[in-house]
XYZ file of C-alpha atoms in Angstrom:
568
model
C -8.888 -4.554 -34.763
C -11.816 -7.288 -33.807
C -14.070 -5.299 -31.952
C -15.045 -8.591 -30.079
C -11.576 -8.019 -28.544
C -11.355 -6.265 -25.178
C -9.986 -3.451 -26.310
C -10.838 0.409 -26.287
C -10.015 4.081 -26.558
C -11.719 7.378 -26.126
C -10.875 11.033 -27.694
C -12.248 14.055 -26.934
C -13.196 17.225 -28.838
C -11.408 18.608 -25.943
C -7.855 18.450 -26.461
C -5.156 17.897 -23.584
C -3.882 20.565 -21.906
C -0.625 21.257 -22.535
C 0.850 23.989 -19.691
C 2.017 23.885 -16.221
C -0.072 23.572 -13.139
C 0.875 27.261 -12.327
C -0.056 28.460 -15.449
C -3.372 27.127 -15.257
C -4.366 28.419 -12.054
C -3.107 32.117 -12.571
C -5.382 31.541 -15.835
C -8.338 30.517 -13.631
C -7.713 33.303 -10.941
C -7.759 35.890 -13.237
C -11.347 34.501 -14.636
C -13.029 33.977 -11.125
C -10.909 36.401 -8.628
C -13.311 36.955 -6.256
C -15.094 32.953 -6.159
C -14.419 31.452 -3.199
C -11.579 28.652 -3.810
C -11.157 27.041 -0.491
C -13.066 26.417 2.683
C -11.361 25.011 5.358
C -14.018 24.221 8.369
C -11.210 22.639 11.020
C -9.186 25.716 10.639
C -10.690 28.990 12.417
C -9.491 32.560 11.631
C -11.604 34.891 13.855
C -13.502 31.966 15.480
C -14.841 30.996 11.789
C -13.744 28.388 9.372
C -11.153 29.922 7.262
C -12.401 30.841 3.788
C -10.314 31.867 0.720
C -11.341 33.623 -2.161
C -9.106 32.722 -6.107
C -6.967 36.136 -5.450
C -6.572 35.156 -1.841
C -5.672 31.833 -2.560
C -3.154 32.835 -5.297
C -1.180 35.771 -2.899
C -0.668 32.867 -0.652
C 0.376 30.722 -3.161
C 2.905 33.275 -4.199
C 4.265 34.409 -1.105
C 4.841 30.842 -0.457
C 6.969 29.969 -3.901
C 8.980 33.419 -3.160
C 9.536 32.270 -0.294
C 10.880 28.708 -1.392
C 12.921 30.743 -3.926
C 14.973 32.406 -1.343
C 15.231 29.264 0.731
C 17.039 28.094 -2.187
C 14.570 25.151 -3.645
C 15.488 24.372 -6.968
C 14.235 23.042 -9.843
C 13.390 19.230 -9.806
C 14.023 19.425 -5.731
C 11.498 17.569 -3.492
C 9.873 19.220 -0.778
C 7.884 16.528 1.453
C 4.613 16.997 3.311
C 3.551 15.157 6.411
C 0.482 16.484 7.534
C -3.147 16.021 7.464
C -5.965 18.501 5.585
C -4.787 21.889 5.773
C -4.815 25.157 4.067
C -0.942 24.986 4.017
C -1.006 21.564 1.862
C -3.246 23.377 -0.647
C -0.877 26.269 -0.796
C 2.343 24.321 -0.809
C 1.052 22.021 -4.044
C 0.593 25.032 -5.812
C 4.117 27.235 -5.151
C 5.968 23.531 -5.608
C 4.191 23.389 -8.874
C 5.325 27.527 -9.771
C 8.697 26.696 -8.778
C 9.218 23.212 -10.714
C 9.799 21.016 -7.261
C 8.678 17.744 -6.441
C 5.744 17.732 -3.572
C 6.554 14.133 -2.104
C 3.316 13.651 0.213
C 3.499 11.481 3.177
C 0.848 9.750 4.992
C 0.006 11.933 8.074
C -0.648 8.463 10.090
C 2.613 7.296 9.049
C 4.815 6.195 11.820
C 9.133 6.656 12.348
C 10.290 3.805 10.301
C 7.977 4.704 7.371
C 8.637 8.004 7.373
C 12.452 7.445 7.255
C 12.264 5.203 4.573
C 10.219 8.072 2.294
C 12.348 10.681 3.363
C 15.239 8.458 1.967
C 13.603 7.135 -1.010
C 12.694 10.309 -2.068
C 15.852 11.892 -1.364
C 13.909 14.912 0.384
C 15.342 18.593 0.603
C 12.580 20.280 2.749
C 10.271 19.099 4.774
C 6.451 20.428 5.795
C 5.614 19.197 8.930
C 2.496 19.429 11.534
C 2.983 19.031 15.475
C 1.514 15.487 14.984
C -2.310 13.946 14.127
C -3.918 10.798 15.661
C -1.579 10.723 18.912
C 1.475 10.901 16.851
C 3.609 13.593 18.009
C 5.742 14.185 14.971
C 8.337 16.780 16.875
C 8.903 13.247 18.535
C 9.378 11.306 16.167
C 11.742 13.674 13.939
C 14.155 14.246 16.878
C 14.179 10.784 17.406
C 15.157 10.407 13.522
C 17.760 13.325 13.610
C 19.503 14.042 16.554
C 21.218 16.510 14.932
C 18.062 18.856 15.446
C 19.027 20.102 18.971
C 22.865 20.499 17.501
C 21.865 23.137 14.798
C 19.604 26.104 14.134
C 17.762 25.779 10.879
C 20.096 24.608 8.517
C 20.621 20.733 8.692
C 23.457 18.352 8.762
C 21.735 14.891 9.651
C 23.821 12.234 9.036
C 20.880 9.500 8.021
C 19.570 12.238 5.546
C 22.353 14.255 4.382
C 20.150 15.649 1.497
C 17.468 17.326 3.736
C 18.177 20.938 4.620
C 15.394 22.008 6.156
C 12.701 21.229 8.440
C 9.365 23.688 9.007
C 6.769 23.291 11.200
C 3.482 24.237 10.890
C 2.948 24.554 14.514
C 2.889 27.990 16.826
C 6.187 27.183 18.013
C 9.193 26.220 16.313
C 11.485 23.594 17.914
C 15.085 23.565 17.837
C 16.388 23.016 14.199
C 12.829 23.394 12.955
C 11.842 26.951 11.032
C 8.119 28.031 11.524
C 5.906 28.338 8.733
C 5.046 31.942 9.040
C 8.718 32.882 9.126
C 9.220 31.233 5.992
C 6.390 32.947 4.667
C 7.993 36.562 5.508
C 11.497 35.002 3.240
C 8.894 35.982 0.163
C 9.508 40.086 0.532
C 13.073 39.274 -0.392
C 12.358 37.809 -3.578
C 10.746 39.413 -6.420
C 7.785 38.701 -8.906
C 10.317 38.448 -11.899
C 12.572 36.120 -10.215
C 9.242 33.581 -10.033
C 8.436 34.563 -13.629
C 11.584 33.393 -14.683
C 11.384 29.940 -12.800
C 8.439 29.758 -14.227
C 9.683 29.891 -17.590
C 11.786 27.393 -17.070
C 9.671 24.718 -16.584
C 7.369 22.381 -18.858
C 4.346 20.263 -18.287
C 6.176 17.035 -18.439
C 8.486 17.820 -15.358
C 7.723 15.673 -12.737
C 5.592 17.852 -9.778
C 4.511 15.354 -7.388
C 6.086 11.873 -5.301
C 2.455 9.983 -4.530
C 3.289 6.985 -2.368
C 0.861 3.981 -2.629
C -1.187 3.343 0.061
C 0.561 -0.077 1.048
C -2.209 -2.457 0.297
C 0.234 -4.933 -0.249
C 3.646 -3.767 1.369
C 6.168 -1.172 1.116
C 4.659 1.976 -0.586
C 6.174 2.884 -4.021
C 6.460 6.263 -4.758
C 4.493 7.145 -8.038
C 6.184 10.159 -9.903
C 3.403 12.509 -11.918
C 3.915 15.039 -13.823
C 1.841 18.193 -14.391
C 0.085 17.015 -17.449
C -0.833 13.581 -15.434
C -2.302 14.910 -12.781
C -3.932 18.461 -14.553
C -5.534 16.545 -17.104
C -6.879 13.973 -15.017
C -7.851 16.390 -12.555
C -10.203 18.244 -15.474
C -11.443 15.410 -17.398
C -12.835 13.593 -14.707
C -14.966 16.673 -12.880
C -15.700 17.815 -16.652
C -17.218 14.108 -17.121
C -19.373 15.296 -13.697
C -20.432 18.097 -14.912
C -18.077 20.790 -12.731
C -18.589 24.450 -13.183
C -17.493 26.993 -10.686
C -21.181 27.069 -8.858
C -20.596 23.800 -7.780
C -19.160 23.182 -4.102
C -17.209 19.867 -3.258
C -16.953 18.494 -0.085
C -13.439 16.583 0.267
C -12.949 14.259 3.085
C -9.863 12.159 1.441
C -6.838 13.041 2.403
C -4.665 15.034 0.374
C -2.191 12.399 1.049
C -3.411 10.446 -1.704
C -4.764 10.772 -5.206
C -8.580 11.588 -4.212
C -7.887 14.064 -2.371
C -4.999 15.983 -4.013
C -6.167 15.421 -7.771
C -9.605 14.723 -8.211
C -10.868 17.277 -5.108
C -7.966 20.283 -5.167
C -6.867 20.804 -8.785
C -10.498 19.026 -9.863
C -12.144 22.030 -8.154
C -9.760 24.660 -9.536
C -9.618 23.095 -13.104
C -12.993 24.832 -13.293
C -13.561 27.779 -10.451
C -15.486 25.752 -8.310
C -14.749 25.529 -4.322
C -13.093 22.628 -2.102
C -14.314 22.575 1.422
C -12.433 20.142 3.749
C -14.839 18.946 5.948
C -12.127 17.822 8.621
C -8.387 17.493 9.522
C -9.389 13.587 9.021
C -12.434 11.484 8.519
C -15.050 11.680 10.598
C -18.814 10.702 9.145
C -20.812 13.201 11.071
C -18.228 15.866 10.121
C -18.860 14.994 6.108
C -22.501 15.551 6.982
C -23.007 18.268 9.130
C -20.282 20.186 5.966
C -22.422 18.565 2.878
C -25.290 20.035 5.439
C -24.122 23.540 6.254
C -22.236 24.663 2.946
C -24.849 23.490 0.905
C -22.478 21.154 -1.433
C -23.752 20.011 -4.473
C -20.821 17.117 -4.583
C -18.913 14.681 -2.091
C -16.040 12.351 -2.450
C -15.340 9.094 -0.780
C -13.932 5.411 -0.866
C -16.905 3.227 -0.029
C -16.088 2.846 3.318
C -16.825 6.093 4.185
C -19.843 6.123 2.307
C -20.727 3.328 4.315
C -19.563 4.749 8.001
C -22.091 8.108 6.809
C -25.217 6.814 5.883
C -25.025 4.255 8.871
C -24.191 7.072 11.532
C -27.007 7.493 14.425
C -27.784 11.229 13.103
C -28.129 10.231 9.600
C -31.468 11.651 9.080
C -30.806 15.050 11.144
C -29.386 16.176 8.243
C -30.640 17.651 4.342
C -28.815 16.435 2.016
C -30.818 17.336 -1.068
C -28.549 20.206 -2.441
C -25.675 17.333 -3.604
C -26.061 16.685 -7.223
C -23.378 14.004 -7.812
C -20.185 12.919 -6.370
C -17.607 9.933 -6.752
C -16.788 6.740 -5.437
C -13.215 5.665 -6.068
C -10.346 3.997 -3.893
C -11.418 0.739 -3.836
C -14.262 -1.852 -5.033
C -18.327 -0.533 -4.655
C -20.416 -3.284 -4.478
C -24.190 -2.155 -6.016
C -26.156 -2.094 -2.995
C -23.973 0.317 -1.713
C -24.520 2.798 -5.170
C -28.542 2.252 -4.863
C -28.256 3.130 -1.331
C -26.635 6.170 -2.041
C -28.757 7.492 -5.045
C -31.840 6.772 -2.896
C -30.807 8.270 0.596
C -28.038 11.062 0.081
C -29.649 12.047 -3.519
C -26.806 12.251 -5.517
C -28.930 11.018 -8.601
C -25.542 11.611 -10.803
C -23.232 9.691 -8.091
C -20.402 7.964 -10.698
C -17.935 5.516 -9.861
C -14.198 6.156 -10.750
C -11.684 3.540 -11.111
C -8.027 3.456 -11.745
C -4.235 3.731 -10.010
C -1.678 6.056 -8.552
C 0.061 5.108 -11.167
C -2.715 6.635 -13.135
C -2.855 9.967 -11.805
C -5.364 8.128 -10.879
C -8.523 7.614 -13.152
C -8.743 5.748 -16.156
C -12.627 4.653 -16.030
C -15.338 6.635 -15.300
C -18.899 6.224 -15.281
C -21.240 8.868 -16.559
C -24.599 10.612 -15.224
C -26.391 9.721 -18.515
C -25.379 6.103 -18.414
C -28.000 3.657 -17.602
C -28.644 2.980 -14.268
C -27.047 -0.846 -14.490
C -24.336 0.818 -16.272
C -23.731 3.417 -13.287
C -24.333 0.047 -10.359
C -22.399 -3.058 -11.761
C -19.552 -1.646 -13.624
C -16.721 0.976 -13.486
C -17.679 2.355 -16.293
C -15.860 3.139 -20.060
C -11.787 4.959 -20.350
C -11.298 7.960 -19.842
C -10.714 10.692 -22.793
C -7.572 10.100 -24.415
C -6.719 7.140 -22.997
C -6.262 3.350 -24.251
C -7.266 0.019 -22.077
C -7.407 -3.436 -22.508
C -8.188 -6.724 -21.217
C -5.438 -9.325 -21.621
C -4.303 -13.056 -20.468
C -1.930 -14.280 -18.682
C 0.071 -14.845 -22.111
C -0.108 -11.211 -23.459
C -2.915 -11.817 -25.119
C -5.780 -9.880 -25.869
C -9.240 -11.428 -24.538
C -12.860 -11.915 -26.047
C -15.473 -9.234 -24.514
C -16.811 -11.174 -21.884
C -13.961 -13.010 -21.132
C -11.997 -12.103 -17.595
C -8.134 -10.812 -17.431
C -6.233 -8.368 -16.700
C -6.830 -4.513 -16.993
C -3.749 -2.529 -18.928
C -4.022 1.454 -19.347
C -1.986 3.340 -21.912
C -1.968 7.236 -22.366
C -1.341 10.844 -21.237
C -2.062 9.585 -17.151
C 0.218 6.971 -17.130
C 3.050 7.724 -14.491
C 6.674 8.906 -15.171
C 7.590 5.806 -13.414
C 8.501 4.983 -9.703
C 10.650 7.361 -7.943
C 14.590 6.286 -8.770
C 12.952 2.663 -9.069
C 13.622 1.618 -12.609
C 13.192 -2.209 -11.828
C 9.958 -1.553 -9.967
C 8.393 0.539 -12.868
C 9.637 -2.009 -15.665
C 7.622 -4.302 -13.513
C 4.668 -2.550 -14.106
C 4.984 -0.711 -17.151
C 5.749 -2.410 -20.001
C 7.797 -1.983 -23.587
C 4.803 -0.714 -25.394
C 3.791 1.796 -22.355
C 0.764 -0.277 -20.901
C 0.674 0.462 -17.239
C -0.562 -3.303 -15.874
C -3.372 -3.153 -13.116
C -3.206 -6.429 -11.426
C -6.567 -6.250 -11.548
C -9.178 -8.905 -12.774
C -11.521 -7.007 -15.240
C -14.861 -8.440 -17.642
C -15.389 -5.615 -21.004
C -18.538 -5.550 -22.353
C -19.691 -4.997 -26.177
C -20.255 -1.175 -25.331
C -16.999 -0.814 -23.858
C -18.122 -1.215 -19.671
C -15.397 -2.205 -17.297
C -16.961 -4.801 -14.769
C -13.839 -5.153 -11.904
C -13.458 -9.042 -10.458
C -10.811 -8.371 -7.783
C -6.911 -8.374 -7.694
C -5.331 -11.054 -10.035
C -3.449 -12.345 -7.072
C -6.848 -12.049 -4.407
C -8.251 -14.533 -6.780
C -8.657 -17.918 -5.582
C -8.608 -21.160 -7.082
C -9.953 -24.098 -5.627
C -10.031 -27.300 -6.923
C -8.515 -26.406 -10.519
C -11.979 -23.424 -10.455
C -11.144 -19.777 -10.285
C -13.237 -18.150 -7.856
C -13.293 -13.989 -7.592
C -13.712 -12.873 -4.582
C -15.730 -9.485 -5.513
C -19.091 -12.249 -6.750
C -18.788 -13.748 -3.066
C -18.483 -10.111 -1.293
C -21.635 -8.826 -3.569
C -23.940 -11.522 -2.471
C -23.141 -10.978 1.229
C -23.771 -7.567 0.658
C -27.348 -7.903 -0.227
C -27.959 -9.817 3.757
C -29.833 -7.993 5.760
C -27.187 -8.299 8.648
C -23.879 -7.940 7.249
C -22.345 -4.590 7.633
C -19.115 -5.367 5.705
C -17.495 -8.159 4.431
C -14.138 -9.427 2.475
C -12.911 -12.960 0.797
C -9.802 -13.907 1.021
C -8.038 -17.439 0.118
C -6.525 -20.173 2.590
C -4.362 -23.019 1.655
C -5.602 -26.442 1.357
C -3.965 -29.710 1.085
C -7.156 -30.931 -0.742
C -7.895 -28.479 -3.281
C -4.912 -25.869 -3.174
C -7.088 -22.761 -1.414
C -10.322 -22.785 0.665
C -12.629 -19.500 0.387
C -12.692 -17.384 3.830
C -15.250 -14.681 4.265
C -14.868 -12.387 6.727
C -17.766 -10.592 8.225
C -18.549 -7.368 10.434
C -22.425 -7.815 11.425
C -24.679 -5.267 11.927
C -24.830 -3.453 15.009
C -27.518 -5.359 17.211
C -27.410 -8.396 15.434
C -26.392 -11.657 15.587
C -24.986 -14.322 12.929
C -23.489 -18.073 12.726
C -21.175 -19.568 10.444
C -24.165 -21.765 9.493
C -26.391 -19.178 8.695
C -23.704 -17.452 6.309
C -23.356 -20.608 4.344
C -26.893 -21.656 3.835
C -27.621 -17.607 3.000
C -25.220 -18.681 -0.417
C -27.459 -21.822 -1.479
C -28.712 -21.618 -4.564
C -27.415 -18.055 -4.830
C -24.114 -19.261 -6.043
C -22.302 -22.310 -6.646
C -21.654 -24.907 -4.134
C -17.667 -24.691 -4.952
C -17.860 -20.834 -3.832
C -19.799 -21.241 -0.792
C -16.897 -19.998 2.334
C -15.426 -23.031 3.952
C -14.379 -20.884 6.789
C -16.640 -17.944 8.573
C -14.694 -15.154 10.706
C -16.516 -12.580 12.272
C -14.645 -9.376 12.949
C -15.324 -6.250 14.594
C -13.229 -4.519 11.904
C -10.645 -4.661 8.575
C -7.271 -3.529 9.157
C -7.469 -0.319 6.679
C -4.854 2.285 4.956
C -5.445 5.603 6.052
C -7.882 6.240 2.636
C -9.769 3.200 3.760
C -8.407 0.577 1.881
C -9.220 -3.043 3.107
C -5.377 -4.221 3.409
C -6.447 -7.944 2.477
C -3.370 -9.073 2.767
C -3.148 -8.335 6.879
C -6.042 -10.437 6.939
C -4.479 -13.261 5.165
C -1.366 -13.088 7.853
C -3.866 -13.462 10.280
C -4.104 -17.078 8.744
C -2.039 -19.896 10.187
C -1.427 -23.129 8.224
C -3.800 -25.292 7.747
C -2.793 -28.808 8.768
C -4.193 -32.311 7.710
C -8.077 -32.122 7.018
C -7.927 -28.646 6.363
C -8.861 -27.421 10.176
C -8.462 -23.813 9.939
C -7.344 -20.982 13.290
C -5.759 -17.931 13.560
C -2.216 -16.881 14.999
C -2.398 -16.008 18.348
């Protein structure tokens, strides 16, 4: 092949790893028993933060698949989750994964409808539920959803989910028609060790172990189906590209809802023996630092929005943050400031930047802590081991280095597909099994993945394609500007006007004018905002995704001469 084409792939003198989620852990249990696994600071036994050790973590874990054995969870049967950080999530993804069901996870933040329409997408048998989070009081909610919950005792007969058998609560008290955890928990002394073993047996790395619904960036979420070699292998290569061993201690404030949290902080930790601490039951920036602080991590996790919300927090400087080593940015875009910023001021000298998909399981680029420091700031790095990607055109087509398209991924961490949604993954995956992106992406001659936006985010004025992610950079490097996002607006005149949207910093003041004439001779006079909106915030996902596309329905039409307002 040309190697001016944008096209590469990456092998490892590491193979794959070819064996069940279960098997792996038992393997790393038996090497590290007595490491501590899990530290859960929002979670007190004793008036301290709960704190489990491999061989405490893995008696759980087994009392809990027992358990699920005698409830009468089979194979390929999907238990859902709708909570937020909790020892119990941990312990659930591993006995689903020991007993070959499908751990559908559900946004904690989620609300009625969208629960309803997960629990009946994914067809759900069981269902893991807290007491609520964020207000939301999910006993509620539920009875709302199933009347049928004062009519029985624990076994279900709901008539708008006829497939789900069971609820369980992980609250002190059980509800009528719910089962508490802990009395689950004592089903496991009627089930044996061989009757797990032989589940066990009976299952293979390519069965499908978890339902990951997209964050809903852009609508509906889509329930991405991975299997245990997806998300294992992802899971290990991408802490083995940071440099994981089991001394190292991650703080994780994602939520396990989603990819971060579940892959590349849970099964990233114990794909090498080192610990997870959750620094909360949901973000909160002085929590992440006062945990980094106190536990002595040597890594943290975040989108760049939390990033941001830390090092901008009043008490920033109360707290030493010199034992982190590295960490990673994934979720969305990170502009460069934001990376120096980081390396300088929280001293994660190895901080890398991962990029990729649900779909993925989730990363497909990495950066490295050898690459040069350009390298590490302006680009998302090269593929991951044993994976394929390229760069194409709207035709198929395979670009030049240097030239812009979109990104396509091909190997071991693309997806199973969407769950029972063969017209939705043929959408996405195609004939050859490249996963498509949607994303805008630049390769370099050493094989550097520079991301330009979303193919459909970009904007094209006047006949000129404009990305939104050059605009966003500049106004990242104002002095003033907090945040900021570009979206499009239609135009009689030239098809689509740029719109920036801008949260200032706290005690200071912009105009519209100022914005624009900050972008003279910075960039060209086509890509200079038409419109200025200042915000006091982006409507988010609950991983804190910028969901650009609520911002563009805050957009009315824009009549004759292009005059531009917002819906009321």
């Amino acid at each position: 092949m040309n190697v001016r084409l944008s096209y590469t792939t990456s092998t490892d003198n590491h193979p794959l790893i070819e064996e069940t989620i279960g098997t792996y852990f038992d393997k790393i249990v038996n090497r590290f028993p007595d490491h501590e696994a899990l530290v859960v600071r929002h979670q007190l036994r004793q008036g301290k933060p709960i704190r489990l050790t491999y061989i405490e973590l893995q008696r759980r874990v087994d009392d809990c698949a027992k358990a699920m054995l005698e409830l009468g969870v089979g194979h390929g049967e999907r238990v859902g989750i709708w909570a937020p950080n909790c020892v119990e999530w941990c312990v659930l993804q591993l006995a689903t994964a020991k007993i070959g069901a499908i751990l559908a996870s559900f946004n904690p933040v989620c609300q009625g409808p969208e629960l309803a329409y997960m629990l009946r997408q994914s067809r759900c048998n069981v269902l893991i539920t807290a007491e609520g989070f964020m207000g939301n009081n999910f006993n509620e909610i539920l009875s709302e959803l199933i009347p049928e919950l004062t009519e029985c005792s624990t076994l279900l007969n709901s008539k708008a989910f006829p497939e789900l058998q069971y609820i369980v609560t992980l609250g002190k008290t059980s509800p009528l028609g719910m089962m508490k955890w802990s009395d689950l928990l004592k089903m496991a002394a009627k089930t044996s060790a061989e009757k797990l073993n032989l589940r066990a047996q009976q299952l293979t790395n390519l069965d499908p172990i978890n339902i990951q619904y997209t964050s809903g960036t852009t609508g509906l979420p889509k329930g991405a189906t991975l299997s245990h070699r997806n998300i294992l292998n992802n899971a290990y290569f991408v802490t083995r590209n940071m440099g994981f061993s089991p001394t190292d201690r991650l703080v994780v404030p994602v939520s396990m809802h989603h990819c971060i949290g579940l892959v590349l902080g849970f099964l990233g930790s114990i794909a090498h023996g080192a610990t997870m601490i959750f620094s909360g039951e949901f973000f909160a920036p002085l929590t992440v630092l006062k945990a980094v602080h106190e536990e002595r991590a040597t890594v943290l996790y975040g989108v760049p929005t939390m990033f941001i919300a830390e090092l901008n927090h009043p008490r920033f400087d109360e707290f030493d943050l010199t034992c982190l080593r590295t960490g990673l940015i994934a979720g969305s875009l990170c502009h460069s400031d934001l990376m120096t910023v980081i390396i300088d001021k929280m001293h994660m000298r190895e901080i890398q930047i991962g990029y990729g998909m649900t779909e993925t399981s989730p990363v497909s680029l990495q950066t490295s802590f050898d690459d040069p420091i350009d390298k590490r700031i302006y680009t998302v790095g090269r593929i991951q081991p044993h994976l394929e990607s390229k760069i194409i055109a709207s035709d198929g087509q395979t670009v030049l280095r240097g030239d812009a398209g979109e990104l396509c991924t091909r190997g071991y961490s693309v997806m199973l597909g969407y769950w029972e949604d063969p017209a939705g993954t043929s959408d996405i995956i195609d004939a050859d099994g490249w996963i498509h992106s949607g994303d805008l992406a630049v390769m370099d001659d050493g094989g550097y993945v520079s991301i330009a936006g979303r193919c459909k985010d970009m904007i094209i004025r006047g006949g000129e394609n404009i990305y939104p992610r050059e605009i966003e950079d500049l106004f990242h490097t104002h002095p003033d500007v907090f945040d900021v996002q570009v979206t499009g607006v239609p135009s009689e005149r030239y098809g689509e006007e740029v719109v920036v949207w801008i949260i200032v910093k706290e005690g200071k003041q912009l105009t519209a004018q100022e914005i624009k004439d900050y972008c003279k001779h910075k960039i060209s006079d086509y890509k200079i905002p038409r419109y200025v909106k200042f915000v006091d915030q982006f409507p988010l996902t609950a991983t804190g995704k910028v969901q650009k596309f609520k911002l563009k329905n805050l957009v009315g039409e824009c009549p004759i001469k292009d005059r531009f307002f917002l819906k009321k």
